[in-house]
Short mmCIF file of C-alpha atoms and ligand atoms in Angstrom, two decimals:
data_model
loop_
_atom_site.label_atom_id
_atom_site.label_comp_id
_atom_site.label_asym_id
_atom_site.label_seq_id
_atom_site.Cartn_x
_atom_site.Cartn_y
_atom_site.Cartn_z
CA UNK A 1 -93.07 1.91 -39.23
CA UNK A 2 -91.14 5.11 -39.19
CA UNK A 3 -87.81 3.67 -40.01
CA UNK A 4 -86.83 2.72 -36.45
CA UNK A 5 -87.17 -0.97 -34.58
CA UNK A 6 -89.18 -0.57 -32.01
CA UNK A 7 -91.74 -2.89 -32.99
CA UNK A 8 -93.76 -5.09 -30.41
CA UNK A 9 -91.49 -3.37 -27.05
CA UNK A 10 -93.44 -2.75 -24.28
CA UNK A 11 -92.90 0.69 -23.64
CA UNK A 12 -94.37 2.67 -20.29
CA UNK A 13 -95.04 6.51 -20.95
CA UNK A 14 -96.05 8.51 -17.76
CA UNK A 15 -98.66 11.09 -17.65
CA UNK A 16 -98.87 9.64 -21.11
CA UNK A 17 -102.59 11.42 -20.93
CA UNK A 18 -101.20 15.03 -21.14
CA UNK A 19 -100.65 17.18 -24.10
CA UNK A 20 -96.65 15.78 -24.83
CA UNK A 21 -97.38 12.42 -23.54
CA UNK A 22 -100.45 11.47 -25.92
CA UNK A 23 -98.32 12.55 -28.55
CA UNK A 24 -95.83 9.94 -27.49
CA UNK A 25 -97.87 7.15 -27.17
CA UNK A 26 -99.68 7.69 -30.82
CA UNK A 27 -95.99 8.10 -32.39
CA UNK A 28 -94.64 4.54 -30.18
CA UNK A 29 -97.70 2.18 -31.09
CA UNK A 30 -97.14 4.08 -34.79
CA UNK A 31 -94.30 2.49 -34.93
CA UNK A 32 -95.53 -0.96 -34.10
CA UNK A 33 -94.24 -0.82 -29.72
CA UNK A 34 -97.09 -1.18 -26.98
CA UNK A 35 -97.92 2.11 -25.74
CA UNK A 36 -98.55 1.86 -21.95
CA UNK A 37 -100.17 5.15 -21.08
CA UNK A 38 -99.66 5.15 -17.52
CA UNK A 39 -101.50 8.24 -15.49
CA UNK A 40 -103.42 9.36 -12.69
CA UNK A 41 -106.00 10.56 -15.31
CA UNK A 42 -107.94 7.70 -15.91
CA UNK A 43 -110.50 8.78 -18.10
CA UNK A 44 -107.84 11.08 -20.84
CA UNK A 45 -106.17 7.88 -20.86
CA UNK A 46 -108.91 5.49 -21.53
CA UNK A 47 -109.42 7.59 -24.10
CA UNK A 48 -106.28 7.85 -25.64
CA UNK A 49 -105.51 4.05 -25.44
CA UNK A 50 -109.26 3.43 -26.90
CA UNK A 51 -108.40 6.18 -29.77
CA UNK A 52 -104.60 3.89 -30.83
CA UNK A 53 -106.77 0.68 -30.72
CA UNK A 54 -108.99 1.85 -32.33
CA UNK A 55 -106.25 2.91 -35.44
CA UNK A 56 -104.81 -0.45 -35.22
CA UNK A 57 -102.38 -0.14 -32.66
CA UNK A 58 -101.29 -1.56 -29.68
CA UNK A 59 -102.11 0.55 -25.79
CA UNK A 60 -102.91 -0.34 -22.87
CA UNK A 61 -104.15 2.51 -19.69
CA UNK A 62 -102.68 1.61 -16.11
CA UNK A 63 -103.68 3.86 -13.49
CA UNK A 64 -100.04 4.85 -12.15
CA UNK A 65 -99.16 7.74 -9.43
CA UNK A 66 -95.62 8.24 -9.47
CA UNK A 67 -95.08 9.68 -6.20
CA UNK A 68 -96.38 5.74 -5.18
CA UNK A 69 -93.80 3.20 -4.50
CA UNK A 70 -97.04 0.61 -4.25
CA UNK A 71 -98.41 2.32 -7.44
CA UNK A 72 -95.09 1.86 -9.38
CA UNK A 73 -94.52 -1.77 -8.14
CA UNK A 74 -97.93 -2.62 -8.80
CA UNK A 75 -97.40 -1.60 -12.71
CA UNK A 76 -94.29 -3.38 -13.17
CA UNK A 77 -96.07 -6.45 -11.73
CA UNK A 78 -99.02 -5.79 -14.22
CA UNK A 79 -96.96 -5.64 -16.85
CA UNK A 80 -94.59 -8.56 -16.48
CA UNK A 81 -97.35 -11.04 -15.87
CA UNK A 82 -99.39 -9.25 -18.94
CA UNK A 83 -96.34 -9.35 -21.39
CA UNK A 84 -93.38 -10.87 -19.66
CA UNK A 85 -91.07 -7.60 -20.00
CA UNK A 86 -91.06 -4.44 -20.03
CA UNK A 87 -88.82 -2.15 -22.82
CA UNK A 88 -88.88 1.23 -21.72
CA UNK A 89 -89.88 3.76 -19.39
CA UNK A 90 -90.61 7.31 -20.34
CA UNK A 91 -90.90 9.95 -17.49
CA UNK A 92 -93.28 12.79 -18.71
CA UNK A 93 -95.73 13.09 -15.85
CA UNK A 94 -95.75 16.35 -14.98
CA UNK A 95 -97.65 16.33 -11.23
CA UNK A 96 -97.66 19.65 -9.60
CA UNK A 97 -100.22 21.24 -6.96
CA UNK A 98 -102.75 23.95 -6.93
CA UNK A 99 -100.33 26.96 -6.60
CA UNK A 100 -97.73 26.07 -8.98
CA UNK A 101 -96.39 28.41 -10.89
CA UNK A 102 -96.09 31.61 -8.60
CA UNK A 103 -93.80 34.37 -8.91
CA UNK A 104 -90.55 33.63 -6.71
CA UNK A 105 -91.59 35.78 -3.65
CA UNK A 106 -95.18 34.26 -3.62
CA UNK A 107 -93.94 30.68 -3.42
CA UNK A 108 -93.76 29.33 0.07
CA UNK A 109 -91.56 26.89 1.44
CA UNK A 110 -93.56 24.09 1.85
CA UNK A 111 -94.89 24.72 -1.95
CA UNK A 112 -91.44 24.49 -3.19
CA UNK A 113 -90.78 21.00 -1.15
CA UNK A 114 -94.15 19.79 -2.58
CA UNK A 115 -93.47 20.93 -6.09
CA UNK A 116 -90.36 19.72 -6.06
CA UNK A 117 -90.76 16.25 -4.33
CA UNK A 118 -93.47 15.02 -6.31
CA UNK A 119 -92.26 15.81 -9.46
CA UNK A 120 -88.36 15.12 -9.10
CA UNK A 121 -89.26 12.38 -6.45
CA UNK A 122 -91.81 10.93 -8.71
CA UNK A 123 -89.24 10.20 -11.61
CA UNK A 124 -86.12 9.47 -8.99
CA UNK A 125 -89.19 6.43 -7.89
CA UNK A 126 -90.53 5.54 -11.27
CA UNK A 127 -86.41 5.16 -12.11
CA UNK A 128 -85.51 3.80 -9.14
CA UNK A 129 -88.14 1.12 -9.46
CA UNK A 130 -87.66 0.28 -13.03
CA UNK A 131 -84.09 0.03 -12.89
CA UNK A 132 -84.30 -2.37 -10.28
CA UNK A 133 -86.53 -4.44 -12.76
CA UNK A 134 -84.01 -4.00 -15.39
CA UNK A 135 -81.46 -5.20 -13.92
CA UNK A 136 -83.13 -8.14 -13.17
CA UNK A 137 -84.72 -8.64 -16.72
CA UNK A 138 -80.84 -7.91 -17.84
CA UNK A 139 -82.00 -4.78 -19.99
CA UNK A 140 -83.68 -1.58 -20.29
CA UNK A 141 -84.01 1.55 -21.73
CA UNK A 142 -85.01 5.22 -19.52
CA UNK A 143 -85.91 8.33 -20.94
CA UNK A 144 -86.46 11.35 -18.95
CA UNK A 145 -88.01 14.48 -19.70
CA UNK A 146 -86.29 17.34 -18.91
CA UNK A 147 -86.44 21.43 -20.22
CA UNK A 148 -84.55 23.75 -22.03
CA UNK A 149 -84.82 25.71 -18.57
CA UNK A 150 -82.87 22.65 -17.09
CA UNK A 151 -80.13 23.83 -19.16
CA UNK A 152 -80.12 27.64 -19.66
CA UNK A 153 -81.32 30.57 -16.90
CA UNK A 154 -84.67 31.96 -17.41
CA UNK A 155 -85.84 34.58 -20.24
CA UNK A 156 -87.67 36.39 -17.93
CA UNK A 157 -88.59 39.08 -20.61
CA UNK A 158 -90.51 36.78 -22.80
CA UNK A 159 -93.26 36.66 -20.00
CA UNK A 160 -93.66 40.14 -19.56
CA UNK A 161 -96.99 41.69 -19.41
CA UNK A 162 -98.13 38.59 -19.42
CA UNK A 163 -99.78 36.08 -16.34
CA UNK A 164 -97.08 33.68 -16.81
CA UNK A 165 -93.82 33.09 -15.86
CA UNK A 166 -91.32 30.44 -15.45
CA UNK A 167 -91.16 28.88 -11.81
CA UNK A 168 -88.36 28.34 -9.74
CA UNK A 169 -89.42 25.14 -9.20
CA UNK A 170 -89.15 23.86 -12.74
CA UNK A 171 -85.73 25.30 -12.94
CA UNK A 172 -84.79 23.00 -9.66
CA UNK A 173 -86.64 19.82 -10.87
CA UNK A 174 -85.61 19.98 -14.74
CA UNK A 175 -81.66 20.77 -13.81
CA UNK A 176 -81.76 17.76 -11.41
CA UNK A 177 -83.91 15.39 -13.63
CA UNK A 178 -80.59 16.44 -16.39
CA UNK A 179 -78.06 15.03 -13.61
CA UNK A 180 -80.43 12.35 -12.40
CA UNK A 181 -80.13 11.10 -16.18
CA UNK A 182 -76.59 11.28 -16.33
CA UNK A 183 -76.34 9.52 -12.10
CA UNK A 184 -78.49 6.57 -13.36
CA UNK A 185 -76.56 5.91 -16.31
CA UNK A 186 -73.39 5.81 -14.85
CA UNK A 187 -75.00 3.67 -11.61
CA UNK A 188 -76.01 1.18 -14.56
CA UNK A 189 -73.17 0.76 -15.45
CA UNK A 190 -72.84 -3.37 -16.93
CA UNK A 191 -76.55 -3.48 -16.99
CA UNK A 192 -77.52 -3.33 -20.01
CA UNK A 193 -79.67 0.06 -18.94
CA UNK A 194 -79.58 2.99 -20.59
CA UNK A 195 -80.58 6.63 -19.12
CA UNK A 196 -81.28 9.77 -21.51
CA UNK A 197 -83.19 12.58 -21.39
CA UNK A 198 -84.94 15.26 -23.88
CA UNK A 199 -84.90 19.02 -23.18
CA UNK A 200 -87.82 20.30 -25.38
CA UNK A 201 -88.33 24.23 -25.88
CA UNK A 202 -91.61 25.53 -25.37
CA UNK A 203 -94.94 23.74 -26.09
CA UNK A 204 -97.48 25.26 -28.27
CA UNK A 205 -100.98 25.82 -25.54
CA UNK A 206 -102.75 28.81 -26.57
CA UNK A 207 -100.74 30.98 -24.82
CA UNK A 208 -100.95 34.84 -25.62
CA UNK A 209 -99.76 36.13 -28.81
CA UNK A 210 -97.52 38.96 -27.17
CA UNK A 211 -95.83 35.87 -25.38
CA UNK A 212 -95.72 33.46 -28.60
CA UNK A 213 -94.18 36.69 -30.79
CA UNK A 214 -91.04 37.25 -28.02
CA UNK A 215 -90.65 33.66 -27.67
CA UNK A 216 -89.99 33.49 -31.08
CA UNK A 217 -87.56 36.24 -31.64
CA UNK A 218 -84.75 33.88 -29.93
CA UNK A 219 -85.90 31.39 -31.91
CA UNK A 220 -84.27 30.05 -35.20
CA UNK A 221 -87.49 29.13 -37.25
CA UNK A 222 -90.58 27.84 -35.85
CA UNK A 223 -90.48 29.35 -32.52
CA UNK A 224 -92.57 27.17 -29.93
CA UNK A 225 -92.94 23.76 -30.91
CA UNK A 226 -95.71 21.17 -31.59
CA UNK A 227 -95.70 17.73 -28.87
CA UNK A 228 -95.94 15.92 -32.65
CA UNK A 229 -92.13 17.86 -33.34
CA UNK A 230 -90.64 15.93 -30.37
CA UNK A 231 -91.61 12.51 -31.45
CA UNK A 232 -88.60 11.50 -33.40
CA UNK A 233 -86.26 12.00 -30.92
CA UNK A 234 -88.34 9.78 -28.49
CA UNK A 235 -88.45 7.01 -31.13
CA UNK A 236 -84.86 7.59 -31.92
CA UNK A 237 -83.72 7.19 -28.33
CA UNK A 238 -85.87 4.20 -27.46
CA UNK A 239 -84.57 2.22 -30.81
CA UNK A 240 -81.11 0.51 -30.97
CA UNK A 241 -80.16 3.56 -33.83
CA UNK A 242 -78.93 5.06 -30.12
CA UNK A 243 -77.49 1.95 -28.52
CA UNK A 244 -75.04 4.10 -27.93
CA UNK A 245 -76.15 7.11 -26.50
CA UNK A 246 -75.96 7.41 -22.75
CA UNK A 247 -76.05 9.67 -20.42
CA UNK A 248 -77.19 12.80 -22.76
CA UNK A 249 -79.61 15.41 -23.06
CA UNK A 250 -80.70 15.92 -26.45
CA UNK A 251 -82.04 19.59 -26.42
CA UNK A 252 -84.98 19.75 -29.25
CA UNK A 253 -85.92 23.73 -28.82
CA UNK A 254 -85.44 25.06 -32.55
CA UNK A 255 -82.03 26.82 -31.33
CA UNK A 256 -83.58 28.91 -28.65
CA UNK A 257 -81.51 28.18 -25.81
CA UNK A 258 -78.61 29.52 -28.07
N1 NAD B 301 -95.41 21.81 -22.15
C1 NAD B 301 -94.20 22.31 -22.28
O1 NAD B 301 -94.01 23.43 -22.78
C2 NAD B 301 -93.01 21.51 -21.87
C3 NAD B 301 -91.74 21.95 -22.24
C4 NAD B 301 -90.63 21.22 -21.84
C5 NAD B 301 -90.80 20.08 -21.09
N2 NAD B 301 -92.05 19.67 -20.72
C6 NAD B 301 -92.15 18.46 -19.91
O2 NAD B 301 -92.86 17.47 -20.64
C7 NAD B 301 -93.57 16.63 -19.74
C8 NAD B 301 -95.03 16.57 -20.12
O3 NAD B 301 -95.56 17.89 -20.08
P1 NAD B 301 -97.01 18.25 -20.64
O4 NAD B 301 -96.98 19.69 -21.00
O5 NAD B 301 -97.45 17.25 -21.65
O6 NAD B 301 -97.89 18.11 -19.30
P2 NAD B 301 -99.48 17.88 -19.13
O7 NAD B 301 -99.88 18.64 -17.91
O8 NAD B 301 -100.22 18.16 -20.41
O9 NAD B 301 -99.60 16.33 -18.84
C9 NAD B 301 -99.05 15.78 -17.69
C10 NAD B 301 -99.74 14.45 -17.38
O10 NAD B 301 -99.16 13.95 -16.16
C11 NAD B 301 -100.18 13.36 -15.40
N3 NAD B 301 -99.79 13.30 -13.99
C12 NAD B 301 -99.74 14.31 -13.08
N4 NAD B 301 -99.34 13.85 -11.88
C13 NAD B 301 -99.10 12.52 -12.04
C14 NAD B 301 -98.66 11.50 -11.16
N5 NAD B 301 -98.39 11.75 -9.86
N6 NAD B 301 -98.52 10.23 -11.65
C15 NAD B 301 -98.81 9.96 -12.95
N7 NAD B 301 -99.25 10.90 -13.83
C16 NAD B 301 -99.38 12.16 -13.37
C17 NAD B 301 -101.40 14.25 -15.64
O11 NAD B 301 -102.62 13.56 -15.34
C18 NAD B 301 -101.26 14.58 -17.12
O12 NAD B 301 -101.96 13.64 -17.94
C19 NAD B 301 -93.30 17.19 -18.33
O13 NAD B 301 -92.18 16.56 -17.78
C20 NAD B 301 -92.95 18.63 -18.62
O14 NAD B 301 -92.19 19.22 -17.62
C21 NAD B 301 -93.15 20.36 -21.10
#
């Protein structure tokens, strides 16, 4: 136990096979919840749940595409037969297509609407879907993930003379996702639902040095983070310690966005 009740909920993480999400569900059935690692990757996330087992915990892989109404009903289904409720819903997947991540004039149109609709779309369905659910089971608990660019304009400079960058469409999806969170809370309203979201900094992934050193200069100690360093706040908004917290967007980015 890590000091917060979350023991025994049923708790869905999506694209809980990625770098963040695996993190997630180790640090949920650490604290005693059933991780539901819920992604198009099956074999990661065989894996993963085979690896918590395996340490004495409680997972469970579901194949899930988000941008699937039928894939998303299907889970809740799953789930309610399999344990008779379902906690929480995390939104982490992060589905995007071949040529994501282009410099603004080398994104197309139809990239943009792709990029955009099954990512945003995907967690507008997944919440959609679930909230429907909780309202019906008479509780539930959503958290979304959003950025630090969701909040603040690109630092462009940080990239330079570098391959990367930081694509328009993120800035579109993880500013809506931010106001999605704070629509579905207030739509909730009575429900016994509650909608948050977590705007991490940057993600330690071998990126280049040059890029790792500017990053760091805005920031106020560490400088990119670890998936392990966003934990707490994931247990913290899934236990009752933030029954009342609604609505928000906890930014966890070691003071960059300052
Ligand atoms: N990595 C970062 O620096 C960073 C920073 C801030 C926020 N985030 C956010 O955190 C979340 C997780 O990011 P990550 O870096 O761990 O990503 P990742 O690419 O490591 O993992 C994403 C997972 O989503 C799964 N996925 C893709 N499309 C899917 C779909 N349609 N349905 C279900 N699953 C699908 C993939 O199979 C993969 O396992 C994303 O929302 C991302 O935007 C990441």
């Amino acid at each position: 136990m890590n000091g917060v009740d979350i023991d025994n909920k049923v708790v869905v993480i999506t694209g809980a096979a990625g770098r963040i999400g695996s993190e997630y569900a180790r640090a949920v059935a650490a604290a005693g919840a059933v991780a539901v690692i819920a992604d198009t990757s099956e074999e990661n996330g065989r894996k993963l749940a085979d690896e918590i087992i395996a340490n004495s915990g409680k997972a469970d892989f579901e194949l899930l595409d988000i941008t699937s109404k039928e894939s998303v009903q299907r889970l809740i289904t799953v789930l309610t037969e399999r344990y008779g409720r379902v906690d929480a819903l995390v939104n982490n997947a992060y589905p995007r297509n071949k040529r994501y991540g282009a410099r603004l004039e080398d994104v197309t149109y139809e990239d943009f609407c792709d990029n955009v609709g099954t990512h945003l779309g995907g967690y507008f369905l997944t919440s959609q879907q679930f909230g429907l659910h909780f309202q019906k089971q008479g509780y539930g608990n959503i958290v979304n993930m959003a950025s630090i660019y969701g909040v603040v304009a690109p630092r462009f400079e940080v990239y330079e003379g570098t391959r990367m960058t930081m694509p328009v469409e993120y800035a579109a999806i993880k500013s809506a996702v931010i106001h999605l969170t704070k629509y579905l809370a207030k739509y909730f309203k009575g429900s016994n639902i509650r909608v948050n979201c977590i705007s991490p900094g940057g993600i330690l992934d071998a990126q280049p040095v040059e890029f790792l050193d500017k990053y760091r200069a805005f920031s106020l100690s560490k400088g990119m983070l670890d998936p392990q360093d966003l934990t707490g706040t994931l247990l913290y908004l899934l236990s009752d310690m933030s029954k009342f917290v609604n609505g928000q967007n906890i930014v966890v980015d070691d003071g960059w966005a300052l």
